[in-house]
C-alpha cells in the first residue's frame, strides 16, 4: 500500500502562521512517583584536598598496605589524634555552626621560590563534618595552613603506629 504524503507543516520562521503564534512546548508536569527517603550517607562528608609531601605519601602508602586501613579512615584517625594532642586540645565535638573553610598558610613563600619538600599530586579525602571542623580549628590554633596541619597529623600518626620511613 503506498504512503500518502503529509501536508507540509508551517515553520516558526513564516510570519503570520498559526505555528508562529502558539508555543509548541508543553508545560512540564510535576514529578510523580516515589521520592528517595533519605540522602546517601557519603554526601554528609566534606571533601578535603590533601597535598602530601612525597616522603609522607610513601610512608602512608606502606602504612595502608600494612594496616589494611582505608585512606579516609587513616586521615580521620590521624587528624583526630593530632587535635587531641594539641595544647589546649581541640574539643572532641564541634558545634554545628563550626567553620569548615580551610585556611591557607599565612607564611606562604612567594611564587617562584624553590620548594624544600616536593609534594605529590593532590588527593581528595572525604572527612566527616566534625573532623573537618576540628582540622580547621587546629589550623587556626597553630596559625598554619591546612597543608601543614594535614602533613603534621599524618606524620605524627605514622610515628605513633611505629611505621618507619
PDB file of C-alpha atoms in Angstrom, residues 3 5 7-8 21 38-39 67 81 90 109 122 133 136 159-160 165:
ATOM      1  CA  UNK A   3       2.015   6.050   1.635  1.00  0.00           C
ATOM      2  CA  UNK A   5       2.225  12.337   1.545  1.00  0.00           C
ATOM      3  CA  UNK A   7       0.730  18.148   4.198  1.00  0.00           C
ATOM      4  CA  UNK A   8       3.709  20.474   4.800  1.00  0.00           C
ATOM      5  CA  UNK A  21       1.878  32.453  17.234  1.00  0.00           C
ATOM      6  CA  UNK A  38      16.931   9.867  52.659  1.00  0.00           C
ATOM      7  CA  UNK A  39      20.116  11.173  51.131  1.00  0.00           C
ATOM      8  CA  UNK A  67      47.431  -1.977  58.437  1.00  0.00           C
ATOM      9  CA  UNK A  81      44.635  12.081  67.260  1.00  0.00           C
ATOM     10  CA  UNK A  90      40.518  20.851  70.175  1.00  0.00           C
ATOM     11  CA  UNK A 109      56.629  31.749  50.368  1.00  0.00           C
ATOM     12  CA  UNK A 122      46.728  16.295  45.494  1.00  0.00           C
ATOM     13  CA  UNK A 133      35.786  21.329  61.779  1.00  0.00           C
ATOM     14  CA  UNK A 136      40.114  23.908  60.635  1.00  0.00           C
ATOM     15  CA  UNK A 159      55.241   7.735  64.004  1.00  0.00           C
ATOM     16  CA  UNK A 160      52.727   6.687  66.662  1.00  0.00           C
ATOM     17  CA  UNK A 165      60.381   5.810  56.844  1.00  0.00           C
TER      18      UNK A 165
END
